[in-house]
Amino acid sequence: MRTSSVGHRVEVAVGGAAGTLLRAGLAATAIALTGADLAAAVAVVLAGNVAGAYALGWLVARATSDPWTARWVPAVGSGGLGSLTTFSALALQLADLLAAGALLSALGLAAASVVSGVAAARAGARAGRRPDAAGHGPRPEVPGP
Amino acid sequence: MSASDLATVASAVVLLALAGAAGALLRHEVVSRVGPVGTAGRAAAVAAVNVVGAAIAAAASIAPLQPVARLVVVTGFAGALTTFSTWVLDAVLAPGAGRGVRVVAAVDLVGQLVVGTAVVVAITALR
């Protein structure tokens, strides 16, 4: 069990605000370009989620061997990437597709989200891991995303 | 854009940022207290914030709210309370914490997405 310092909480909140504004900005841009098209909204959420999963995988893996990177996990990981990516928007979009009778599209979006998200997180973690990370000195404590 | 339109947009951005900060902080408080990355306790905490956040977003999407209030609750608070990146990364790291791959895939990933979507479908059906 771990508790956060006040400083970590402030970093999470600031990162959360930034990640939320970036996600909202991307959604607003998609609406401006396409006129509130559901497919565009789906693409924006999916792209943000997959990119965020890759970045978080990289960050957390690199943080295990790099104290400087670990320092950024609360703000960038828990706050920024945690808020850039979203589960609720995905669930709302799946419900919208089901309500519209587009069962295959809903299944496709669900499968694409889970498969590409897991693949991106795994690829990010692999890229963030340093080849010489194992067994070279103490690992810094990583606050976790 | 008139000065009053500009003020409306500016206040919406500020409220969105505050709601995002609150959602992220609440998620962090719940998730960071239950255990290390990859453990079942942590997966349960992520599932809780994700399903509750999806329910909040669904309720706000059908509630008689002003557009800015709906944006703040759905996109700001619920969007930041819930997370996709931590959800999938925890699943990737779970086998390293001794959890079975099939259980993680079936319960943590598929199960959570099915439950979260079902909750949204049930709530929005009340419209």
PDB file of C-alpha atoms in Angstrom:
ATOM      1  CA  MET A   1       0.000   0.000   0.000  1.00  0.00           C
ATOM      2  CA  ARG A   2       1.249   3.455  -0.848  1.00  0.00           C
ATOM      3  CA  THR A   3       0.054   6.932  -0.129  1.00  0.00           C
ATOM      4  CA  SER A   4       0.907  10.082  -2.045  1.00  0.00           C
ATOM      5  CA  SER A   5       2.560  13.247  -0.845  1.00  0.00           C
ATOM      6  CA  VAL A   6       0.881  16.604  -1.275  1.00  0.00           C
ATOM      7  CA  GLY A   7       3.395  17.368  -4.014  1.00  0.00           C
ATOM      8  CA  HIS A   8       2.450  14.217  -5.919  1.00  0.00           C
ATOM      9  CA  ARG A   9      -1.227  15.109  -5.622  1.00  0.00           C
ATOM     10  CA  VAL A  10      -0.617  18.574  -7.063  1.00  0.00           C
ATOM     11  CA  GLU A  11       1.358  17.038  -9.931  1.00  0.00           C
ATOM     12  CA  VAL A  12      -1.432  14.531 -10.652  1.00  0.00           C
ATOM     13  CA  ALA A  13      -4.032  17.325 -10.644  1.00  0.00           C
ATOM     14  CA  VAL A  14      -2.023  19.580 -12.967  1.00  0.00           C
ATOM     15  CA  GLY A  15      -1.281  16.689 -15.300  1.00  0.00           C
ATOM     16  CA  GLY A  16      -4.933  15.653 -15.168  1.00  0.00           C
ATOM     17  CA  ALA A  17      -6.036  19.124 -16.237  1.00  0.00           C
ATOM     18  CA  ALA A  18      -3.543  19.119 -19.118  1.00  0.00           C
ATOM     19  CA  GLY A  19      -4.496  15.649 -20.321  1.00  0.00           C
ATOM     20  CA  THR A  20      -8.191  16.494 -20.165  1.00  0.00           C
ATOM     21  CA  LEU A  21      -7.741  19.716 -22.154  1.00  0.00           C
ATOM     22  CA  LEU A  22      -5.665  17.893 -24.773  1.00  0.00           C
ATOM     23  CA  ARG A  23      -8.347  15.195 -25.142  1.00  0.00           C
ATOM     24  CA  ALA A  24     -11.115  17.799 -25.333  1.00  0.00           C
ATOM     25  CA  GLY A  25      -9.087  19.841 -27.818  1.00  0.00           C
ATOM     26  CA  LEU A  26      -8.602  16.837 -30.088  1.00  0.00           C
ATOM     27  CA  ALA A  27     -12.332  16.063 -29.895  1.00  0.00           C
ATOM     28  CA  ALA A  28     -13.247  19.692 -30.649  1.00  0.00           C
ATOM     29  CA  THR A  29     -10.888  19.694 -33.628  1.00  0.00           C
ATOM     30  CA  ALA A  30     -12.489  16.516 -34.966  1.00  0.00           C
ATOM     31  CA  ILE A  31     -15.952  18.032 -34.564  1.00  0.00           C
ATOM     32  CA  ALA A  32     -14.869  21.226 -36.318  1.00  0.00           C
ATOM     33  CA  LEU A  33     -13.424  19.262 -39.229  1.00  0.00           C
ATOM     34  CA  THR A  34     -16.134  16.634 -39.623  1.00  0.00           C
ATOM     35  CA  GLY A  35     -19.280  18.102 -38.065  1.00  0.00           C
ATOM     36  CA  ALA A  36     -19.769  15.804 -35.065  1.00  0.00           C
ATOM     37  CA  ASP A  37     -19.323  12.623 -37.059  1.00  0.00           C
ATOM     38  CA  LEU A  38     -19.424   9.543 -34.767  1.00  0.00           C
ATOM     39  CA  ALA A  39     -16.706   7.781 -36.772  1.00  0.00           C
ATOM     40  CA  ALA A  40     -14.371  10.761 -36.312  1.00  0.00           C
ATOM     41  CA  ALA A  41     -15.094  10.871 -32.583  1.00  0.00           C
ATOM     42  CA  VAL A  42     -14.391   7.141 -32.352  1.00  0.00           C
ATOM     43  CA  ALA A  43     -11.107   7.590 -34.221  1.00  0.00           C
ATOM     44  CA  VAL A  44     -10.007  10.433 -31.923  1.00  0.00           C
ATOM     45  CA  VAL A  45     -10.729   8.490 -28.721  1.00  0.00           C
ATOM     46  CA  LEU A  46      -9.111   5.324 -30.098  1.00  0.00           C
ATOM     47  CA  ALA A  47      -5.998   7.205 -31.257  1.00  0.00           C
ATOM     48  CA  GLY A  48      -5.646   9.019 -27.928  1.00  0.00           C
ATOM     49  CA  ASN A  49      -6.143   5.811 -25.985  1.00  0.00           C
ATOM     50  CA  VAL A  50      -3.615   3.793 -27.981  1.00  0.00           C
ATOM     51  CA  ALA A  51      -1.013   6.573 -28.055  1.00  0.00           C
ATOM     52  CA  GLY A  52      -1.468   7.127 -24.325  1.00  0.00           C
ATOM     53  CA  ALA A  53      -1.105   3.399 -23.611  1.00  0.00           C
ATOM     54  CA  TYR A  54       2.192   3.303 -25.532  1.00  0.00           C
ATOM     55  CA  ALA A  55       3.494   6.403 -23.767  1.00  0.00           C
ATOM     56  CA  LEU A  56       2.512   5.117 -20.311  1.00  0.00           C
ATOM     57  CA  GLY A  57       4.152   1.757 -21.004  1.00  0.00           C
ATOM     58  CA  TRP A  58       7.350   3.546 -22.016  1.00  0.00           C
ATOM     59  CA  LEU A  59       7.257   5.887 -19.025  1.00  0.00           C
ATOM     60  CA  VAL A  60       6.665   3.211 -16.399  1.00  0.00           C
ATOM     61  CA  ALA A  61       9.294   0.871 -17.870  1.00  0.00           C
ATOM     62  CA  ARG A  62      11.917   3.601 -18.153  1.00  0.00           C
ATOM     63  CA  ALA A  63      11.113   4.867 -14.660  1.00  0.00           C
ATOM     64  CA  THR A  64      12.229   1.556 -13.138  1.00  0.00           C
ATOM     65  CA  SER A  65      15.821   2.283 -14.163  1.00  0.00           C
ATOM     66  CA  ASP A  66      15.916   6.073 -14.395  1.00  0.00           C
ATOM     67  CA  PRO A  67      15.197   8.252 -11.339  1.00  0.00           C
ATOM     68  CA  TRP A  68      14.745  11.352 -13.488  1.00  0.00           C
ATOM     69  CA  THR A  69      11.983   9.675 -15.478  1.00  0.00           C
ATOM     70  CA  ALA A  70      10.439   8.270 -12.290  1.00  0.00           C
ATOM     71  CA  ARG A  71      10.111  11.813 -11.017  1.00  0.00           C
ATOM     72  CA  TRP A  72       7.648  12.536 -13.848  1.00  0.00           C
ATOM     73  CA  VAL A  73       5.342   9.556 -13.344  1.00  0.00           C
ATOM     74  CA  PRO A  74       2.756  11.350 -11.139  1.00  0.00           C
ATOM     75  CA  ALA A  75       2.358  14.365 -13.439  1.00  0.00           C
ATOM     76  CA  VAL A  76       2.781  12.765 -16.857  1.00  0.00           C
ATOM     77  CA  GLY A  77       1.656   9.187 -16.110  1.00  0.00           C
ATOM     78  CA  SER A  78      -1.084   9.314 -13.470  1.00  0.00           C
ATOM     79  CA  GLY A  79      -2.239  12.796 -14.370  1.00  0.00           C
ATOM     80  CA  GLY A  80      -1.562  13.523 -18.049  1.00  0.00           C
ATOM     81  CA  LEU A  81      -1.728  10.146 -19.764  1.00  0.00           C
ATOM     82  CA  GLY A  82      -4.317   8.785 -17.331  1.00  0.00           C
ATOM     83  CA  SER A  83      -6.594  11.680 -18.278  1.00  0.00           C
ATOM     84  CA  LEU A  84      -5.727  11.880 -21.970  1.00  0.00           C
ATOM     85  CA  THR A  85      -6.942   8.304 -22.220  1.00  0.00           C
ATOM     86  CA  THR A  86     -10.483   7.436 -21.193  1.00  0.00           C
ATOM     87  CA  PHE A  87     -12.647   4.421 -20.547  1.00  0.00           C
ATOM     88  CA  SER A  88     -15.941   6.302 -20.182  1.00  0.00           C
ATOM     89  CA  ALA A  89     -15.869   7.780 -23.700  1.00  0.00           C
ATOM     90  CA  LEU A  90     -15.179   4.317 -25.122  1.00  0.00           C
ATOM     91  CA  ALA A  91     -18.122   2.845 -23.177  1.00  0.00           C
ATOM     92  CA  LEU A  92     -20.401   5.698 -24.340  1.00  0.00           C
ATOM     93  CA  GLN A  93     -19.374   5.169 -27.953  1.00  0.00           C
ATOM     94  CA  LEU A  94     -19.966   1.420 -27.721  1.00  0.00           C
ATOM     95  CA  ALA A  95     -23.409   2.091 -26.227  1.00  0.00           C
ATOM     96  CA  ASP A  96     -24.171   4.576 -29.034  1.00  0.00           C
ATOM     97  CA  LEU A  97     -23.220   1.998 -31.663  1.00  0.00           C
ATOM     98  CA  LEU A  98     -25.365  -0.663 -29.965  1.00  0.00           C
ATOM     99  CA  ALA A  99     -28.292   1.759 -29.727  1.00  0.00           C
ATOM    100  CA  ALA A 100     -27.942   2.404 -33.454  1.00  0.00           C
ATOM    101  CA  GLY A 101     -28.065  -1.344 -34.131  1.00  0.00           C
ATOM    102  CA  ALA A 102     -24.452  -1.420 -35.312  1.00  0.00           C
ATOM    103  CA  LEU A 103     -23.494  -4.569 -33.399  1.00  0.00           C
ATOM    104  CA  LEU A 104     -20.590  -5.500 -35.664  1.00  0.00           C
ATOM    105  CA  SER A 105     -19.142  -1.992 -35.449  1.00  0.00           C
ATOM    106  CA  ALA A 106     -19.419  -2.110 -31.650  1.00  0.00           C
ATOM    107  CA  LEU A 107     -17.671  -5.486 -31.512  1.00  0.00           C
ATOM    108  CA  GLY A 108     -15.023  -4.221 -33.919  1.00  0.00           C
ATOM    109  CA  LEU A 109     -14.372  -1.099 -31.845  1.00  0.00           C
ATOM    110  CA  ALA A 110     -14.205  -3.114 -28.615  1.00  0.00           C
ATOM    111  CA  ALA A 111     -11.777  -5.626 -30.114  1.00  0.00           C
ATOM    112  CA  ALA A 112      -9.663  -2.943 -31.791  1.00  0.00           C
ATOM    113  CA  SER A 113      -9.446  -0.949 -28.572  1.00  0.00           C
ATOM    114  CA  VAL A 114      -8.414  -3.843 -26.363  1.00  0.00           C
ATOM    115  CA  VAL A 115      -6.042  -5.515 -28.832  1.00  0.00           C
ATOM    116  CA  SER A 116      -4.323  -2.328 -30.006  1.00  0.00           C
ATOM    117  CA  GLY A 117      -4.231  -0.902 -26.485  1.00  0.00           C
ATOM    118  CA  VAL A 118      -2.560  -3.966 -25.023  1.00  0.00           C
ATOM    119  CA  ALA A 119      -0.146  -4.168 -27.970  1.00  0.00           C
ATOM    120  CA  ALA A 120       0.736  -0.488 -27.606  1.00  0.00           C
ATOM    121  CA  ALA A 121       1.298  -0.728 -23.835  1.00  0.00           C
ATOM    122  CA  ARG A 122       3.487  -3.805 -24.348  1.00  0.00           C
ATOM    123  CA  ALA A 123       5.469  -2.142 -27.151  1.00  0.00           C
ATOM    124  CA  GLY A 124       5.921   1.003 -25.077  1.00  0.00           C
ATOM    125  CA  ALA A 125       7.137  -1.006 -22.084  1.00  0.00           C
ATOM    126  CA  ARG A 126       9.583  -2.881 -24.309  1.00  0.00           C
ATOM    127  CA  ALA A 127      10.896   0.343 -25.823  1.00  0.00           C
ATOM    128  CA  GLY A 128      11.247   1.998 -22.425  1.00  0.00           C
ATOM    129  CA  ARG A 129      13.178  -0.845 -20.853  1.00  0.00           C
ATOM    130  CA  ARG A 130      16.906  -0.268 -20.971  1.00  0.00           C
ATOM    131  CA  PRO A 131      19.018  -3.248 -22.102  1.00  0.00           C
ATOM    132  CA  ASP A 132      21.249  -2.911 -19.026  1.00  0.00           C
ATOM    133  CA  ALA A 133      18.416  -2.211 -16.559  1.00  0.00           C
ATOM    134  CA  ALA A 134      18.520  -5.595 -14.807  1.00  0.00           C
ATOM    135  CA  GLY A 135      20.728  -5.886 -11.764  1.00  0.00           C
ATOM    136  CA  HIS A 136      22.543  -2.547 -11.889  1.00  0.00           C
ATOM    137  CA  GLY A 137      22.017  -0.801  -8.611  1.00  0.00           C
ATOM    138  CA  PRO A 138      18.852  -0.107  -6.629  1.00  0.00           C
ATOM    139  CA  ARG A 139      15.662   0.597  -8.516  1.00  0.00           C
ATOM    140  CA  PRO A 140      14.040   3.942  -7.774  1.00  0.00           C
ATOM    141  CA  GLU A 141      10.563   3.772  -6.290  1.00  0.00           C
ATOM    142  CA  VAL A 142       8.036   4.337  -9.037  1.00  0.00           C
ATOM    143  CA  PRO A 143       4.799   5.910  -7.791  1.00  0.00           C
ATOM    144  CA  GLY A 144       2.793   3.984 -10.407  1.00  0.00           C
ATOM    145  CA  PRO A 145       0.494   5.401 -13.047  1.00  0.00           C
TER     146      PRO A 145
ATOM    147  CA  MET B   1     -16.757  35.814 -31.903  1.00  0.00           C
ATOM    148  CA  SER B   2     -18.187  38.362 -29.474  1.00  0.00           C
ATOM    149  CA  ALA B   3     -16.654  39.228 -26.110  1.00  0.00           C
ATOM    150  CA  SER B   4     -19.407  37.331 -24.330  1.00  0.00           C
ATOM    151  CA  ASP B   5     -18.829  34.228 -26.504  1.00  0.00           C
ATOM    152  CA  LEU B   6     -15.136  34.450 -25.698  1.00  0.00           C
ATOM    153  CA  ALA B   7     -15.889  34.652 -21.970  1.00  0.00           C
ATOM    154  CA  THR B   8     -18.154  31.590 -22.249  1.00  0.00           C
ATOM    155  CA  VAL B   9     -15.461  29.584 -24.014  1.00  0.00           C
ATOM    156  CA  ALA B  10     -12.801  30.710 -21.538  1.00  0.00           C
ATOM    157  CA  SER B  11     -14.921  29.761 -18.533  1.00  0.00           C
ATOM    158  CA  ALA B  12     -15.723  26.382 -20.125  1.00  0.00           C
ATOM    159  CA  VAL B  13     -12.001  25.701 -20.601  1.00  0.00           C
ATOM    160  CA  VAL B  14     -11.256  26.610 -16.975  1.00  0.00           C
ATOM    161  CA  LEU B  15     -14.112  24.443 -15.686  1.00  0.00           C
ATOM    162  CA  LEU B  16     -13.000  21.584 -17.940  1.00  0.00           C
ATOM    163  CA  ALA B  17      -9.456  21.809 -16.563  1.00  0.00           C
ATOM    164  CA  LEU B  18     -10.698  21.880 -12.962  1.00  0.00           C
ATOM    165  CA  ALA B  19     -13.000  18.922 -13.552  1.00  0.00           C
ATOM    166  CA  GLY B  20     -10.158  17.011 -15.217  1.00  0.00           C
ATOM    167  CA  ALA B  21      -7.866  17.744 -12.282  1.00  0.00           C
ATOM    168  CA  ALA B  22     -10.530  16.553  -9.822  1.00  0.00           C
ATOM    169  CA  GLY B  23     -11.219  13.360 -11.767  1.00  0.00           C
ATOM    170  CA  ALA B  24      -7.519  12.516 -12.104  1.00  0.00           C
ATOM    171  CA  LEU B  25      -6.901  13.189  -8.420  1.00  0.00           C
ATOM    172  CA  LEU B  26      -9.820  11.019  -7.303  1.00  0.00           C
ATOM    173  CA  ARG B  27      -8.640   8.187  -9.557  1.00  0.00           C
ATOM    174  CA  HIS B  28      -5.110   8.503  -8.206  1.00  0.00           C
ATOM    175  CA  GLU B  29      -6.346   8.452  -4.610  1.00  0.00           C
ATOM    176  CA  VAL B  30      -8.355   5.274  -5.202  1.00  0.00           C
ATOM    177  CA  VAL B  31      -5.865   3.399  -7.369  1.00  0.00           C
ATOM    178  CA  SER B  32      -2.626   4.276  -5.578  1.00  0.00           C
ATOM    179  CA  ARG B  33      -3.818   2.975  -2.197  1.00  0.00           C
ATOM    180  CA  VAL B  34      -4.654  -0.608  -3.060  1.00  0.00           C
ATOM    181  CA  GLY B  35      -1.430  -2.257  -4.118  1.00  0.00           C
ATOM    182  CA  PRO B  36       1.373  -2.455  -6.659  1.00  0.00           C
ATOM    183  CA  VAL B  37       0.872  -2.452 -10.414  1.00  0.00           C
ATOM    184  CA  GLY B  38      -0.342  -5.783 -11.773  1.00  0.00           C
ATOM    185  CA  THR B  39      -2.027  -7.072  -8.606  1.00  0.00           C
ATOM    186  CA  ALA B  40      -5.687  -8.113  -8.417  1.00  0.00           C
ATOM    187  CA  GLY B  41      -6.451  -5.395  -5.861  1.00  0.00           C
ATOM    188  CA  ARG B  42      -5.179  -2.708  -8.146  1.00  0.00           C
ATOM    189  CA  ALA B  43      -7.108  -4.151 -11.095  1.00  0.00           C
ATOM    190  CA  ALA B  44     -10.271  -4.035  -8.962  1.00  0.00           C
ATOM    191  CA  ALA B  45      -9.621  -0.374  -8.110  1.00  0.00           C
ATOM    192  CA  VAL B  46      -9.105   0.541 -11.772  1.00  0.00           C
ATOM    193  CA  ALA B  47     -12.292  -1.357 -12.647  1.00  0.00           C
ATOM    194  CA  ALA B  48     -14.191   0.545  -9.953  1.00  0.00           C
ATOM    195  CA  VAL B  49     -13.175   4.007 -11.148  1.00  0.00           C
ATOM    196  CA  ASN B  50     -13.757   3.034 -14.772  1.00  0.00           C
ATOM    197  CA  VAL B  51     -17.242   1.582 -14.273  1.00  0.00           C
ATOM    198  CA  VAL B  52     -18.333   4.326 -11.856  1.00  0.00           C
ATOM    199  CA  GLY B  53     -16.944   6.971 -14.215  1.00  0.00           C
ATOM    200  CA  ALA B  54     -18.769   5.438 -17.171  1.00  0.00           C
ATOM    201  CA  ALA B  55     -21.990   5.474 -15.105  1.00  0.00           C
ATOM    202  CA  ILE B  56     -21.475   9.144 -14.228  1.00  0.00           C
ATOM    203  CA  ALA B  57     -20.870   9.997 -17.891  1.00  0.00           C
ATOM    204  CA  ALA B  58     -23.991   8.089 -18.956  1.00  0.00           C
ATOM    205  CA  ALA B  59     -26.151   9.749 -16.297  1.00  0.00           C
ATOM    206  CA  ALA B  60     -24.871  13.210 -17.241  1.00  0.00           C
ATOM    207  CA  SER B  61     -25.437  12.527 -20.931  1.00  0.00           C
ATOM    208  CA  ILE B  62     -29.175  12.011 -20.388  1.00  0.00           C
ATOM    209  CA  ALA B  63     -29.669  14.548 -17.572  1.00  0.00           C
ATOM    210  CA  PRO B  64     -31.266  17.938 -18.371  1.00  0.00           C
ATOM    211  CA  LEU B  65     -27.971  19.828 -18.170  1.00  0.00           C
ATOM    212  CA  GLN B  66     -26.706  22.898 -19.965  1.00  0.00           C
ATOM    213  CA  PRO B  67     -24.225  21.968 -22.719  1.00  0.00           C
ATOM    214  CA  VAL B  68     -21.272  23.399 -20.802  1.00  0.00           C
ATOM    215  CA  ALA B  69     -22.217  21.516 -17.626  1.00  0.00           C
ATOM    216  CA  ARG B  70     -22.560  18.293 -19.620  1.00  0.00           C
ATOM    217  CA  LEU B  71     -19.151  18.876 -21.207  1.00  0.00           C
ATOM    218  CA  VAL B  72     -17.564  19.502 -17.816  1.00  0.00           C
ATOM    219  CA  VAL B  73     -19.040  16.363 -16.227  1.00  0.00           C
ATOM    220  CA  VAL B  74     -18.792  13.950 -19.176  1.00  0.00           C
ATOM    221  CA  THR B  75     -15.571  15.042 -20.879  1.00  0.00           C
ATOM    222  CA  GLY B  76     -13.891  16.655 -17.888  1.00  0.00           C
ATOM    223  CA  PHE B  77     -14.639  14.764 -14.699  1.00  0.00           C
ATOM    224  CA  ALA B  78     -15.712  11.322 -15.957  1.00  0.00           C
ATOM    225  CA  GLY B  79     -13.178  11.363 -18.787  1.00  0.00           C
ATOM    226  CA  ALA B  80     -10.317  11.988 -16.363  1.00  0.00           C
ATOM    227  CA  LEU B  81     -11.669   9.759 -13.588  1.00  0.00           C
ATOM    228  CA  THR B  82     -11.622   6.831 -15.990  1.00  0.00           C
ATOM    229  CA  THR B  83      -8.499   5.667 -17.751  1.00  0.00           C
ATOM    230  CA  PHE B  84      -7.613   3.448 -20.670  1.00  0.00           C
ATOM    231  CA  SER B  85      -3.823   3.567 -20.448  1.00  0.00           C
ATOM    232  CA  THR B  86      -3.556   2.348 -16.843  1.00  0.00           C
ATOM    233  CA  TRP B  87      -6.230  -0.271 -17.534  1.00  0.00           C
ATOM    234  CA  VAL B  88      -4.350  -1.931 -20.407  1.00  0.00           C
ATOM    235  CA  LEU B  89      -0.857  -1.446 -18.957  1.00  0.00           C
ATOM    236  CA  ASP B  90      -1.905  -3.097 -15.694  1.00  0.00           C
ATOM    237  CA  ALA B  91      -3.192  -6.034 -17.729  1.00  0.00           C
ATOM    238  CA  VAL B  92       0.144  -6.268 -19.554  1.00  0.00           C
ATOM    239  CA  LEU B  93       2.063  -6.213 -16.264  1.00  0.00           C
ATOM    240  CA  ALA B  94      -0.310  -8.523 -14.361  1.00  0.00           C
ATOM    241  CA  PRO B  95       1.393 -11.830 -15.372  1.00  0.00           C
ATOM    242  CA  GLY B  96       4.611 -10.450 -13.889  1.00  0.00           C
ATOM    243  CA  ALA B  97       2.742 -10.123 -10.590  1.00  0.00           C
ATOM    244  CA  GLY B  98       1.714 -13.782 -10.745  1.00  0.00           C
ATOM    245  CA  ARG B  99      -1.745 -13.450 -12.283  1.00  0.00           C
ATOM    246  CA  GLY B 100      -2.912 -15.773 -15.034  1.00  0.00           C
ATOM    247  CA  VAL B 101      -3.049 -14.387 -18.564  1.00  0.00           C
ATOM    248  CA  ARG B 102      -6.444 -15.950 -19.320  1.00  0.00           C
ATOM    249  CA  VAL B 103      -8.042 -14.570 -16.159  1.00  0.00           C
ATOM    250  CA  VAL B 104      -6.638 -11.105 -16.860  1.00  0.00           C
ATOM    251  CA  ALA B 105      -7.854 -11.197 -20.459  1.00  0.00           C
ATOM    252  CA  ALA B 106     -11.320 -12.522 -19.574  1.00  0.00           C
ATOM    253  CA  VAL B 107     -12.008 -10.581 -16.375  1.00  0.00           C
ATOM    254  CA  ASP B 108      -9.845  -7.450 -16.371  1.00  0.00           C
ATOM    255  CA  LEU B 109     -10.122  -6.622 -20.070  1.00  0.00           C
ATOM    256  CA  VAL B 110     -13.202  -8.190 -21.680  1.00  0.00           C
ATOM    257  CA  GLY B 111     -15.221  -8.380 -18.459  1.00  0.00           C
ATOM    258  CA  GLN B 112     -14.640  -4.772 -17.517  1.00  0.00           C
ATOM    259  CA  LEU B 113     -15.457  -3.490 -20.995  1.00  0.00           C
ATOM    260  CA  VAL B 114     -18.673  -5.555 -21.113  1.00  0.00           C
ATOM    261  CA  VAL B 115     -19.768  -4.417 -17.645  1.00  0.00           C
ATOM    262  CA  GLY B 116     -18.887  -0.773 -18.308  1.00  0.00           C
ATOM    263  CA  THR B 117     -20.775  -0.749 -21.598  1.00  0.00           C
ATOM    264  CA  ALA B 118     -23.752  -2.595 -20.085  1.00  0.00           C
ATOM    265  CA  VAL B 119     -23.982  -0.001 -17.306  1.00  0.00           C
ATOM    266  CA  VAL B 120     -23.995   2.806 -19.886  1.00  0.00           C
ATOM    267  CA  VAL B 121     -26.628   1.025 -21.989  1.00  0.00           C
ATOM    268  CA  ALA B 122     -28.831   0.509 -18.911  1.00  0.00           C
ATOM    269  CA  ILE B 123     -28.557   4.127 -17.787  1.00  0.00           C
ATOM    270  CA  THR B 124     -29.071   5.683 -21.207  1.00  0.00           C
ATOM    271  CA  ALA B 125     -32.140   3.443 -21.683  1.00  0.00           C
ATOM    272  CA  LEU B 126     -33.783   5.535 -18.947  1.00  0.00           C
ATOM    273  CA  ARG B 127     -33.818   8.528 -21.292  1.00  0.00           C
TER     274      ARG B 127
END
